[in-house]
CSV table of C-alpha atoms and ligand atoms in Angstrom, one decimal:
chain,number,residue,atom,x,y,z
A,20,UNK,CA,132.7,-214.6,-53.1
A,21,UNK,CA,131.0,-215.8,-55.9
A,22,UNK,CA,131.7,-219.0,-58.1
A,23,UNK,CA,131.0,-219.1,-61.8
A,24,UNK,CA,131.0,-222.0,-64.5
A,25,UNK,CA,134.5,-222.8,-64.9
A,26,UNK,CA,137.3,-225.5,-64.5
A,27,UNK,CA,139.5,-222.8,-62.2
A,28,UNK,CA,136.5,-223.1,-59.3
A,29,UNK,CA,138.7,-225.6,-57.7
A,30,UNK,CA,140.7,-223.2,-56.9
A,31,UNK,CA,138.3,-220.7,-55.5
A,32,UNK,CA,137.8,-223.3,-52.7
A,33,UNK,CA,141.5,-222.6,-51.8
A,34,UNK,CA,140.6,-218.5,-51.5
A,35,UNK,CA,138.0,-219.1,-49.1
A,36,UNK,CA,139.9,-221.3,-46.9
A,37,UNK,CA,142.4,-219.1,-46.7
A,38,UNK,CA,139.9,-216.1,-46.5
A,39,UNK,CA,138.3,-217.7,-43.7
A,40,UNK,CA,141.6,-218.6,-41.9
A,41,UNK,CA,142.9,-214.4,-42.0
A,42,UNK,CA,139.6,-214.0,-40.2
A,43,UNK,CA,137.3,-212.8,-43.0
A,44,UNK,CA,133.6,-213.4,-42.6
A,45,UNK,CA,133.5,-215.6,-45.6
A,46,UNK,CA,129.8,-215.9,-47.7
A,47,UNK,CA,130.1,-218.1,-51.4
A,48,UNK,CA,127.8,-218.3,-53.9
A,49,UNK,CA,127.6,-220.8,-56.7
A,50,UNK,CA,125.7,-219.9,-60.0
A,51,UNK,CA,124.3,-223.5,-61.5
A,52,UNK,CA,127.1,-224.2,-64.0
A,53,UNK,CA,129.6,-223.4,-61.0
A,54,UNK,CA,128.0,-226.8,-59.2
A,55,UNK,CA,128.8,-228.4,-62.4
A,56,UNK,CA,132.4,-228.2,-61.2
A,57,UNK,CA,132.3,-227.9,-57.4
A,58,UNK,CA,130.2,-228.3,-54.8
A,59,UNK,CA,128.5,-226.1,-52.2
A,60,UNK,CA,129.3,-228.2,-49.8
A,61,UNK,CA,133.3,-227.9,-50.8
A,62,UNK,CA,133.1,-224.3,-49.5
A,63,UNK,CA,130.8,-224.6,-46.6
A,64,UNK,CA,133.6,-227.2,-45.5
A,65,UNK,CA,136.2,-224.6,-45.6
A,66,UNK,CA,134.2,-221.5,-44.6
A,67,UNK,CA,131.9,-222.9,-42.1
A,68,UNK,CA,128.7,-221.0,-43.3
A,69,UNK,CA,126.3,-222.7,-45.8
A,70,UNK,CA,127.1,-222.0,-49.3
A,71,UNK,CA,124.5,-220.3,-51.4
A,72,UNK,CA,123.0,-221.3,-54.8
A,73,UNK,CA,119.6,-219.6,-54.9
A,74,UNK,CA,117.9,-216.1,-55.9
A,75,UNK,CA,114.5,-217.0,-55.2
A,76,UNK,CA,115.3,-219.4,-51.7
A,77,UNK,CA,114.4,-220.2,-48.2
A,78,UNK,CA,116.7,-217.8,-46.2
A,79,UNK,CA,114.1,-215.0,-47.7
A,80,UNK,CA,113.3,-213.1,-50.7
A,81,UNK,CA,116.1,-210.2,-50.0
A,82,UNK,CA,119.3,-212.1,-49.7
A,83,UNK,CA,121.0,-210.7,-52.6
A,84,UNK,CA,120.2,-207.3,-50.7
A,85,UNK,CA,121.8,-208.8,-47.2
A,86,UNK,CA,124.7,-210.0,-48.9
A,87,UNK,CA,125.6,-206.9,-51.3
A,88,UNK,CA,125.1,-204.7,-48.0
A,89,UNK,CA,127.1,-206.9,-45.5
A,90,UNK,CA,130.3,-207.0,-48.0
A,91,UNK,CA,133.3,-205.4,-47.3
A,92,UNK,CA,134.5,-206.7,-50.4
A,93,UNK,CA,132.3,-208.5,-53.9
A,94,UNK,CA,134.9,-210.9,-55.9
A,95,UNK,CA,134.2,-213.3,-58.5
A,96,UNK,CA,136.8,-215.8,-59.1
A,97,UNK,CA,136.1,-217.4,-61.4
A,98,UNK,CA,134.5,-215.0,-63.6
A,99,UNK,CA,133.3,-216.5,-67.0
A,100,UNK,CA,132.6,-214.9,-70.2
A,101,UNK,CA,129.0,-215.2,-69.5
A,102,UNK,CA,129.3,-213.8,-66.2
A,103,UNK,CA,131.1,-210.6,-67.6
A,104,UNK,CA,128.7,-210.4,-70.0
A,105,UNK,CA,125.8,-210.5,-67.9
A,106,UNK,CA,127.4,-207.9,-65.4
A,107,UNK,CA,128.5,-205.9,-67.7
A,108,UNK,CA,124.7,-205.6,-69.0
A,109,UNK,CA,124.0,-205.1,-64.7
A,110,UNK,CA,121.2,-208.2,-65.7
A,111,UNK,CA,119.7,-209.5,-62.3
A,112,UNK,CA,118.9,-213.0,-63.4
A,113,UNK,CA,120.9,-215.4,-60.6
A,114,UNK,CA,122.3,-214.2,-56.8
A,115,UNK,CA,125.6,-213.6,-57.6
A,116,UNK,CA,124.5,-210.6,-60.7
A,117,UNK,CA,122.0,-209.4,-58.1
A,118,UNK,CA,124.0,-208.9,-55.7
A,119,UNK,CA,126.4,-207.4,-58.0
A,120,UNK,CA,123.9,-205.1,-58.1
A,121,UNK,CA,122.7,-204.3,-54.2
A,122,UNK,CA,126.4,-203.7,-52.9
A,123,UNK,CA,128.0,-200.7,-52.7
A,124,UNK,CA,131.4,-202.6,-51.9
A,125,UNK,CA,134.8,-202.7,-54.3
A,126,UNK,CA,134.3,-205.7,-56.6
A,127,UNK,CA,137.2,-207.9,-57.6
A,128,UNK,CA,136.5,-210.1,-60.6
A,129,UNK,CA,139.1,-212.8,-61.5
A,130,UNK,CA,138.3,-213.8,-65.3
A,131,UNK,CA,138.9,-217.6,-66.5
A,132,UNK,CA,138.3,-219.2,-69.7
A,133,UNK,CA,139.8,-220.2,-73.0
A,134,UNK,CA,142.5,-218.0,-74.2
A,135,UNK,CA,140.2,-217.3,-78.2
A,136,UNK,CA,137.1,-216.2,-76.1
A,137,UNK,CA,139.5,-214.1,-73.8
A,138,UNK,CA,140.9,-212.2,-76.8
A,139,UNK,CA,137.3,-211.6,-78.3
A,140,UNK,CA,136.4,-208.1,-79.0
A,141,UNK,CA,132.9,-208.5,-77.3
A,142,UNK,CA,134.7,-210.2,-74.2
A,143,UNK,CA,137.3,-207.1,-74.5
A,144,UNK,CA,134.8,-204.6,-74.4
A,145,UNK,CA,132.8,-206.1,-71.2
A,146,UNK,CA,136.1,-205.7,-69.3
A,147,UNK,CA,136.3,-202.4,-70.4
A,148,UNK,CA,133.1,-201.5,-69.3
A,149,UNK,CA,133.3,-203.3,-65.7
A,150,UNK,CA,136.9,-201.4,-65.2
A,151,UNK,CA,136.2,-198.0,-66.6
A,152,UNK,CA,132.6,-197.7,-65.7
A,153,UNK,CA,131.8,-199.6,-62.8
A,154,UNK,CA,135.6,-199.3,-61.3
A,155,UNK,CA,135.4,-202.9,-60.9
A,156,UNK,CA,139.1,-204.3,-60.3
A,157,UNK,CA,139.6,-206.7,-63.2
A,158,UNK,CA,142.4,-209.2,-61.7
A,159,UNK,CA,144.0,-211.2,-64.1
A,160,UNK,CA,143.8,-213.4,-66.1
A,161,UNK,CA,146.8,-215.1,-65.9
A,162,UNK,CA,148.8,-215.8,-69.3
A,163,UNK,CA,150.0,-220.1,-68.9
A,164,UNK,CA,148.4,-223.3,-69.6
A,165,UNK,CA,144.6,-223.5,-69.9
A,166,UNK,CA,142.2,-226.7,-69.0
A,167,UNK,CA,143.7,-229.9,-70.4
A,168,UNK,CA,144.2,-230.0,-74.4
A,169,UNK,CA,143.3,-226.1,-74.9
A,170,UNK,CA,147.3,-225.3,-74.4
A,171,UNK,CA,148.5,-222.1,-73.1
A,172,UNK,CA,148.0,-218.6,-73.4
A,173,UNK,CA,145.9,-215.4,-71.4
A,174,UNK,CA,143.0,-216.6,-69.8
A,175,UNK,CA,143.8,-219.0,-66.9
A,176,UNK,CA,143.0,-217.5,-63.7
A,177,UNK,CA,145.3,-216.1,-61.3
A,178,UNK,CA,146.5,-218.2,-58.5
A,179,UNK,CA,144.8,-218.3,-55.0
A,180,UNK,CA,147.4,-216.0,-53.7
A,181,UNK,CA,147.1,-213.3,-56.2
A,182,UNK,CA,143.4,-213.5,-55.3
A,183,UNK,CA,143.6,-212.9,-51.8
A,184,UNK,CA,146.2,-209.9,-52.2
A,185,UNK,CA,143.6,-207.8,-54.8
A,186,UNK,CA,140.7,-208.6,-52.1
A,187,UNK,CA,143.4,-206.9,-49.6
A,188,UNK,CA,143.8,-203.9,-51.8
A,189,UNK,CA,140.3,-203.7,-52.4
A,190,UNK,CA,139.5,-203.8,-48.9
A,191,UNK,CA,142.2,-200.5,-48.5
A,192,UNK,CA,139.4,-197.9,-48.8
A,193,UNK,CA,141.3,-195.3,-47.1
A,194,UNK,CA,145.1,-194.5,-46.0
A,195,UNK,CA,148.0,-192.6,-46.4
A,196,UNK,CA,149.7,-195.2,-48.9
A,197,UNK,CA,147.0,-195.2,-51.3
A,198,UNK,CA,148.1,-193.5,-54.9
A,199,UNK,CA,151.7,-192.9,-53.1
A,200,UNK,CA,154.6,-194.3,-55.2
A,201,UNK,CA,156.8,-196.7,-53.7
A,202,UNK,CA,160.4,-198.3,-54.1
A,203,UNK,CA,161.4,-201.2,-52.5
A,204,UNK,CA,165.3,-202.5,-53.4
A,205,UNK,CA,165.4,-206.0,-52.1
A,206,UNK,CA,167.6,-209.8,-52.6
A,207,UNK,CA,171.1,-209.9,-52.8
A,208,UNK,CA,173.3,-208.8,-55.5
A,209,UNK,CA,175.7,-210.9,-57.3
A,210,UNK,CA,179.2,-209.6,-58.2
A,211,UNK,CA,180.7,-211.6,-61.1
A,212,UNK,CA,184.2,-213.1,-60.7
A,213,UNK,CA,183.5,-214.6,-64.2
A,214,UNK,CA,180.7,-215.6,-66.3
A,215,UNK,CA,180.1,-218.0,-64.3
A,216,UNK,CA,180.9,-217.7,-60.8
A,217,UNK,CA,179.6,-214.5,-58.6
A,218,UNK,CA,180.2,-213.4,-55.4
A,219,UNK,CA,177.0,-212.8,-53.2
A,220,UNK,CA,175.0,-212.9,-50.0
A,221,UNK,CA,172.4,-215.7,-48.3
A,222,UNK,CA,169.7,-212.5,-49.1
A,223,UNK,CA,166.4,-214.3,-50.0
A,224,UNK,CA,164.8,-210.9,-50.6
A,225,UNK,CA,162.0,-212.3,-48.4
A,226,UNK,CA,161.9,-209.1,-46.3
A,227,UNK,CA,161.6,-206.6,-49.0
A,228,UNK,CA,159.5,-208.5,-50.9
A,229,UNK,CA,157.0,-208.8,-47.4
A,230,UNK,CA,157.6,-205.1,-47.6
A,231,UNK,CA,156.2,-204.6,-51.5
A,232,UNK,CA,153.5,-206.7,-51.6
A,233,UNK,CA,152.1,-204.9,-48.3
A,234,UNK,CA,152.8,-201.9,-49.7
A,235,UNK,CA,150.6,-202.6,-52.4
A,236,UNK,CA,147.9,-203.7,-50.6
A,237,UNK,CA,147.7,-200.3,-49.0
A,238,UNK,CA,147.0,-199.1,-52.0
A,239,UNK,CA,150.4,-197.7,-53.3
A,240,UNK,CA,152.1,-198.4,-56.5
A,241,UNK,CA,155.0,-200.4,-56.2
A,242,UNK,CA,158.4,-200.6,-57.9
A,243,UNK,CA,160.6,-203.8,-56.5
A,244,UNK,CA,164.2,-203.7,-57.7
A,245,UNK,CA,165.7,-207.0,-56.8
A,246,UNK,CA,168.7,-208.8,-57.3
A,247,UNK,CA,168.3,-212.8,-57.7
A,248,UNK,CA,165.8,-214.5,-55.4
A,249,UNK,CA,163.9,-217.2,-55.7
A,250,UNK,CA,160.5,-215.5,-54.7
A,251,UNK,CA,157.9,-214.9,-57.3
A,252,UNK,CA,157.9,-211.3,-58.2
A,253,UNK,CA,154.9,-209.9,-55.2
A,254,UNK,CA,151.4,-209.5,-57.2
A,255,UNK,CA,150.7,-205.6,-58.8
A,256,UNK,CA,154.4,-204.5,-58.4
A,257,UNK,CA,156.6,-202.9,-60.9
A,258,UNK,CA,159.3,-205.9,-60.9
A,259,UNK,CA,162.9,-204.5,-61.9
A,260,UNK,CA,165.2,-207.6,-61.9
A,261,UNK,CA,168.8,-206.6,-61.6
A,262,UNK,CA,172.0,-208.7,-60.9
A,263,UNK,CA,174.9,-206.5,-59.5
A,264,UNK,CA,175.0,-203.4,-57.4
A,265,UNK,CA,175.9,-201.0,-60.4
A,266,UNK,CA,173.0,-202.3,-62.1
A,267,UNK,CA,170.9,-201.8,-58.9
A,268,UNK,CA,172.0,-198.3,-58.3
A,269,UNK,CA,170.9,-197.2,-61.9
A,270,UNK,CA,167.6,-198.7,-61.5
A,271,UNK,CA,167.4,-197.1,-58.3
A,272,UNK,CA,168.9,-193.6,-59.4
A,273,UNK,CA,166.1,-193.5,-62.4
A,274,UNK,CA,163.1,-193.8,-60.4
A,275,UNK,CA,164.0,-192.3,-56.8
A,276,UNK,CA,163.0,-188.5,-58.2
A,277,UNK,CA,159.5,-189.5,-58.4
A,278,UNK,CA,159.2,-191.5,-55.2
A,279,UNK,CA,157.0,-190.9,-51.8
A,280,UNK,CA,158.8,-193.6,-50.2
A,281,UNK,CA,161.9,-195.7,-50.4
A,282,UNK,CA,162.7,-198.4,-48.7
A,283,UNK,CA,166.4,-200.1,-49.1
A,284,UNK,CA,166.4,-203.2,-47.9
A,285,UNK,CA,168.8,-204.6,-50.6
A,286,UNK,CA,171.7,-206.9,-49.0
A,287,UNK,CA,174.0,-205.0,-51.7
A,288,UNK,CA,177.2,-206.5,-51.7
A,289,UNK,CA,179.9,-204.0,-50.6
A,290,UNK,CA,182.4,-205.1,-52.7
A,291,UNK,CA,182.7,-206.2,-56.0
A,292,UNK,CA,185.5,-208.1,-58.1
A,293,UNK,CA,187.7,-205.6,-59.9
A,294,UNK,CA,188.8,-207.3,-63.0
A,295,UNK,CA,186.1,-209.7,-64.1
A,296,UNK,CA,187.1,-212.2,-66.2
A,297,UNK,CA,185.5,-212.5,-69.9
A,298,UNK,CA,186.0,-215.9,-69.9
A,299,UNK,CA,185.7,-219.1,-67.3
A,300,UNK,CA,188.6,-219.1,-65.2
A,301,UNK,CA,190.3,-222.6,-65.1
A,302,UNK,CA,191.4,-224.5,-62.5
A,303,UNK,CA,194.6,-225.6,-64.2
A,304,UNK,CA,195.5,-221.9,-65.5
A,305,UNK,CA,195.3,-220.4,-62.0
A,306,UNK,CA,197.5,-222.3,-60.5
A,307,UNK,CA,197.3,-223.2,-56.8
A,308,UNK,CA,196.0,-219.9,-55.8
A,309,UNK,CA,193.7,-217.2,-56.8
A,310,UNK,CA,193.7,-214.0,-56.2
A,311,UNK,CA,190.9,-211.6,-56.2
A,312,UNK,CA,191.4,-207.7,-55.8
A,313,UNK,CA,187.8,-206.3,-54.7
A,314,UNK,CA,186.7,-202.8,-55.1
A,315,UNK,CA,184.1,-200.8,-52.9
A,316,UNK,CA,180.6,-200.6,-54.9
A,317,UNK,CA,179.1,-197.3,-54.4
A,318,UNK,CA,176.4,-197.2,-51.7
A,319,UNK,CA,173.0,-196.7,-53.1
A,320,UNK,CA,170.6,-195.6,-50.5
A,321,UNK,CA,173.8,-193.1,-49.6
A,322,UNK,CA,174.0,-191.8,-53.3
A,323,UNK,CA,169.8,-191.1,-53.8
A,324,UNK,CA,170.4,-188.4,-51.1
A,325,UNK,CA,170.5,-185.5,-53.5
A,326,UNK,CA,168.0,-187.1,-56.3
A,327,UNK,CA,165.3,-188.0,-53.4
A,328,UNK,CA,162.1,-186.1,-53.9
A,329,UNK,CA,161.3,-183.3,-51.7
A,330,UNK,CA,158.9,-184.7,-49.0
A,331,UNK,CA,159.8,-187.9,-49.7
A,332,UNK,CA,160.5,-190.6,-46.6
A,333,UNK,CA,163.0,-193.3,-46.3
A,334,UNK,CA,163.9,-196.4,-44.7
A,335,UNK,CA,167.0,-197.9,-44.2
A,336,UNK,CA,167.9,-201.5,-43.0
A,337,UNK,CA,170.8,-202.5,-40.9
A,338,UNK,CA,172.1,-206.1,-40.3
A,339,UNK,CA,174.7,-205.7,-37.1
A,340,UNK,CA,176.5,-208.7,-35.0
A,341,UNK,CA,177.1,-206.1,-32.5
A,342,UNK,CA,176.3,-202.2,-30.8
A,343,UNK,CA,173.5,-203.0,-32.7
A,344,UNK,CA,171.5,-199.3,-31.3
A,345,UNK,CA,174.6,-197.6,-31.6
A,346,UNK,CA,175.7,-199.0,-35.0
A,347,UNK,CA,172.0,-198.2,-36.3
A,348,UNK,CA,171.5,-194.7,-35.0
A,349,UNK,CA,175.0,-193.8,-36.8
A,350,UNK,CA,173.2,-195.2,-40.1
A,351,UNK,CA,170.1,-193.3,-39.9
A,352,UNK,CA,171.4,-190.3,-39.7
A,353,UNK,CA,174.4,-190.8,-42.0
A,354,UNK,CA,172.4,-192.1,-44.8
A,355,UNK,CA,169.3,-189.8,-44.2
A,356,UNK,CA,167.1,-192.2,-43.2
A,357,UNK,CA,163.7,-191.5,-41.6
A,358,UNK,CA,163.1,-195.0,-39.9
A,359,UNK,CA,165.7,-197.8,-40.1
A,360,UNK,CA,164.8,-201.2,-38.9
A,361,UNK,CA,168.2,-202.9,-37.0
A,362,UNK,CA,168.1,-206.5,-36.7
A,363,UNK,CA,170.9,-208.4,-35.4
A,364,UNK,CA,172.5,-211.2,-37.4
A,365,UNK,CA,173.4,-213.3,-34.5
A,366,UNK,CA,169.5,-213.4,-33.0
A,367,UNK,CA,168.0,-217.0,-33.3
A,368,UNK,CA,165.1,-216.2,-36.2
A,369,UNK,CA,166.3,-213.2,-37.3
A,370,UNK,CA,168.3,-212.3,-40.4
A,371,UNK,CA,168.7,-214.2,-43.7
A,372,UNK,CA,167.3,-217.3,-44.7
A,373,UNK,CA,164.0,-217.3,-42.1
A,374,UNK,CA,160.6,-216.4,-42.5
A,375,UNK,CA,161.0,-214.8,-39.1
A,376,UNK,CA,162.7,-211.4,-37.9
A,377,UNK,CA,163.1,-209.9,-34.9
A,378,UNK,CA,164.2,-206.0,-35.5
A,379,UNK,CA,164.3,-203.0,-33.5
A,380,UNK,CA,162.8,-199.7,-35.7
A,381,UNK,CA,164.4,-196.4,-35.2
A,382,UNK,CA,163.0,-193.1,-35.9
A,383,UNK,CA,164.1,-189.8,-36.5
A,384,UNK,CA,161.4,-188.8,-34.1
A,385,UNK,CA,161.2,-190.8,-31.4
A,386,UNK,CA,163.0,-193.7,-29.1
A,387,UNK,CA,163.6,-196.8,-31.0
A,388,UNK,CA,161.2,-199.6,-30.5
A,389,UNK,CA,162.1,-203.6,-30.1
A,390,UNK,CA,159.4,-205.6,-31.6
A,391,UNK,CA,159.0,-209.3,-30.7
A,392,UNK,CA,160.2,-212.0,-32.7
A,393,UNK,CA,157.6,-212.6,-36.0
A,394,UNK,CA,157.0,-213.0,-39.3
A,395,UNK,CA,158.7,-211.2,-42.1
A,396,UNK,CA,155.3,-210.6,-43.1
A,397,UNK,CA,154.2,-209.3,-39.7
A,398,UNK,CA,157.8,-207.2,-39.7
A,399,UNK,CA,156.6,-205.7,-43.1
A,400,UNK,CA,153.1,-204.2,-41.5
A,401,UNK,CA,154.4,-202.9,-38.2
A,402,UNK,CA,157.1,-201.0,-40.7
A,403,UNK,CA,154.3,-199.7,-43.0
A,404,UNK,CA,152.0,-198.5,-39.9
A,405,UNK,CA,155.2,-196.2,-39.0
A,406,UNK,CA,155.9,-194.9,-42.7
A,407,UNK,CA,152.4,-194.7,-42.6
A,408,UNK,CA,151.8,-192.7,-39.3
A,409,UNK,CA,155.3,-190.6,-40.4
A,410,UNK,CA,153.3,-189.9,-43.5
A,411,UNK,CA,150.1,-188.7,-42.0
A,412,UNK,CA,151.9,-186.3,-39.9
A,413,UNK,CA,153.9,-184.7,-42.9
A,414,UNK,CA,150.7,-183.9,-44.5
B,517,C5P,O1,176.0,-199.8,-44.2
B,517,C5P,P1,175.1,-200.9,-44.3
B,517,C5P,O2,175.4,-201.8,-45.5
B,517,C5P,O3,174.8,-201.7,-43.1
B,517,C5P,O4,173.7,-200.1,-44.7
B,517,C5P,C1,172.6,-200.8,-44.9
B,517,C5P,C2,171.6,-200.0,-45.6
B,517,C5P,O5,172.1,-199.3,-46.7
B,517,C5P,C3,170.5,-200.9,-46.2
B,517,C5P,O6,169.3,-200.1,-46.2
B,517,C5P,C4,171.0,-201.2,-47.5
B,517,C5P,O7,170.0,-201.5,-48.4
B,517,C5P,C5,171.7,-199.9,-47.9
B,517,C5P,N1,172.9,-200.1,-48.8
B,517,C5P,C6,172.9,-199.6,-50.1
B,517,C5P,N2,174.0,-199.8,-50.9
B,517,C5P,C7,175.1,-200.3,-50.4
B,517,C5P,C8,175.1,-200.8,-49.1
B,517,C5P,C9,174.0,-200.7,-48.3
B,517,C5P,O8,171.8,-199.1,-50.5
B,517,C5P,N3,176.1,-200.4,-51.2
C-alpha cells in the first residue's frame, strides 16, 4: 500500500487493518507529505510490519525492487494529484513511484483531493493515461463532502470498504467469472395497498447482495436488481432499484438475454394487492374491516426461461419450513435451475434478518450438499466456487 499527502490517509489506516486481518501480507509506504498527516507508526500498529518511508534507506539500496516483486497487488489510497502526476510521468523520485515502477502486479490507485483540481484537464488526462495505458484500476473518487470548508463534490476518496473490494478484484488474475455478465435479483419487493402502505417481506437483500459484490470480485460485471433494502448498493455493480415484483420482472426480462449467469434470490412477494388505492385509505372510511383481494404476481425466474441466453447458468433460492430436499429438488427442475441453494426458515441463523445462513446447494449434476452454518458472505463464495466449477466444465 502506499500513502500519499492527503487528509483521506486516515483512512488508509483502516484498509490495512482490515487487510491485515483477511490475512494479507500487508507492506505501507508513506511519501513525506503523507507523514504530515499520519504516522508510520499508525500502520505498523495495525499491520505489524515496520512501515516504510525511504528510497535511499537501511533495509538496502533495492527495496523498491523487493516490494514491486513481492506484490500481489500495488494500491495507492490516497492518491494525490501530485502522485498521479508523477506516475503518470513513470518519474522514480520517492519509494512508492519506484516501486510503481519494479512491479509487475495490478495497481489500484484510489484518487483524493479537492473537487476543482479533480476536474482539471491536466489531472483528467493523467487518469487517462494510468487507466488506458498502464491498465492501472482508477477507484474512485467518491462524489460527497471534501476536507472541512472545501464542501462537496467528486474528489473525496472512496471508503475503506470500497478499497478493500477493488484490491479483491485486482487480485482476481484468472477465473471463469472474469468478463462473464452477471444478474443478481435480491431484497424484498413491496406490493402497494396504497400510497402509503405496502405489503412485503423481512428480505434484507443481504444474501444477494453477498452474492453481487463476490461476483464482482471475481471479476464479472454485475447487474443487482433489488427491491428496498437498507444495504448500500455492493461497490462496481450495475444497481437497478425496483419496488414491486412487476417492476422487478421488467428489469429482469430486459437484461436476462445477455446474461452468463443469473441468480434469483429475490424474496418476491407472491401476491400482490389487486385494486390499489390512488389515495390513503382512511381509517374512518373503511369501517371496522378491510378487505384486501390479492392476486398472484407472475413468477420471475419461471418467466426468464425462454429469454435465458443459450449457455447460460442459473440459480434458484428456496426458503422451506418443511421437506425442505424434496420441496427444493421440485424447484430446480421446475424453474430450470442449475443449482438452487435450500435453506430452511425454521433453522436457528438461517433465513431473513441474520448475517448467517445455513443452506443446502443442489445441483443438476450431483447429490446435494449441506454446508455448515456461516456467513452470508461465506454462503455467497461456496455458491460462486459451484457456478464457478459448473462453468468451467461447460467450456
Ligand atoms: O417458489 P419459490 O418462491 O419458493 O421460488 C423461489 C425462487 O424463485 C427464488 O429463486 C426466487 O427468487 C424466485 N421467484 C421469482 N419470482 C417469484 C417467486 C419466486 O423469481 N414471483
Amino acid at each position: 500500500m502506499g500513502v500519499t499527502g492527503g487528509i483521506a490517509a486516515y483512512k488508509s489506516v483502516q484498509v490495512a487493518r482490515d487487510l491485515t486481518r483477511l490475512g494479507a501480507t500487508v507492506d505501507v509506504v508513506l511519501t513525506h507529505s503523507a507523514q504530515k498527516f499520519v504516522t508510520p507508526l499508525s500502520f505498523s500498529g495495525v499491520t505489524g510490519r515496520p512501515a516504510l518511508t525511504d528510497l535511499f534507506s537501511a533495509e538496502g539500496a533495492a527495496l523498491h525492487i523487493r516490494l514491486g516483486r513481492e506484490a500481489d497487488v500495488v494500491c495507492v489510497a490516497p492518491a494525490t494529484a501530485d502522485f498521479l502526476a508523477r506516475a503518470a510521468q513513470g518519474r522514480a523520485d520517492d519509494l512508492i513511484c519506484t516501486t510503481l515502477l519494479a512491479t509487475r502486479a495490478p495497481v489500484v490507485l484510489c484518487p483524493a483531493m479537492n473537487d476543482r483540481m479533480f476536474s482539471h484537464p491536466q489531472v483528467q488526462a493523467n487518469l487517462a493515461h494510468l487507466r488506458d495505458h498502464l491498465h492501472y484500476t482508477i477507484a474512485g473518487p467518491a462524489d460527497g463532502a471534501l476536507a472541512v470548508g472545501e464542501g462537496e463534490g467528486p474528489g473525496r476518496m472512496i471508503e475503506p470498504w470500497q478499497i478493500e473490494e477493488h484490491i479483491g478484484r485486482a487480485l482476481e488474475a484468472s477465473g471463469p467469472l472474469i468478463g462473464r455478465k452477471v444478474l443478481v435479483t435480491a431484497g424484498p419487493t413491496r406490493e402497494p395497498l396504497d400510497p402509503v402502505r405496502y405489503l412485503g417481506n423481512r428480505s434484507s437483500g443481504r444474501m444477494g447482495y453477498a452474492i453481487a459484490q463476490a461476483a464482482w470480485r471475481r471479476g464479472a460485471h454485475v447487474t443487482l436488481v433489488s427491491g428496498p433494502s437498507s444495504l448500500a448498493p455492493p461497490e462496481g455493480v450495475d444497481f437497478v432499484p425496483v419496488e414491486t415484483a412487476m417492476q422487478m420482472r421488467e428489469a429482469v426480462l430486459g437484461l436476462v438475454a445477455n446474461t452468463d449467469v443469473n441468480v434469483f434470490s429475490a424474496a418476491v412477494a407472491d401476491f400482490r394487492p389487486s385494486n390499489p388505492h390512488a389515495t390513503k385509505v382512511k381509517r374512518a372510511d373503511a369501517g371496522g374491516e378491510m378487505i384486501v383481494t390479492l392476486e398472484a404476481n407472475p413468477d420471475i425466474a419461471a418467466d426468464t426461461v425462454l429469454v435465458r441466453k443459450s449457455g447460460s447458468l442459473s440459480v434458484g433460492f428456496a426458503l422451506e419450513t418443511n421437506d425442505l430436499i424434496s420441496n427444493a429438488a421440485k424447484k430446480l427442475v421446475s424453474k430450470q435451475f442449475d443449482l438452487l441453494v435450500a435453506n430452511d426458515a425454521t433453522e436457528p441463523g438461517a433465513g431473513f434478518e441474520v448475517s448467517t445462513n445455513k443452506v443446502t446447494i443442489l445441483s443438476t449434476d450431483g447429490e446435494p450438499e449441506e454446508l455448515p452454518l456461516m456467513t452470508k458472505d461465506a454462503v455467497a463464495e461456496e455458491l460462486l466456487d459451484r457456478v464457478c466449477a459448473h462453468l468451467a466444465r461447460r467450456s
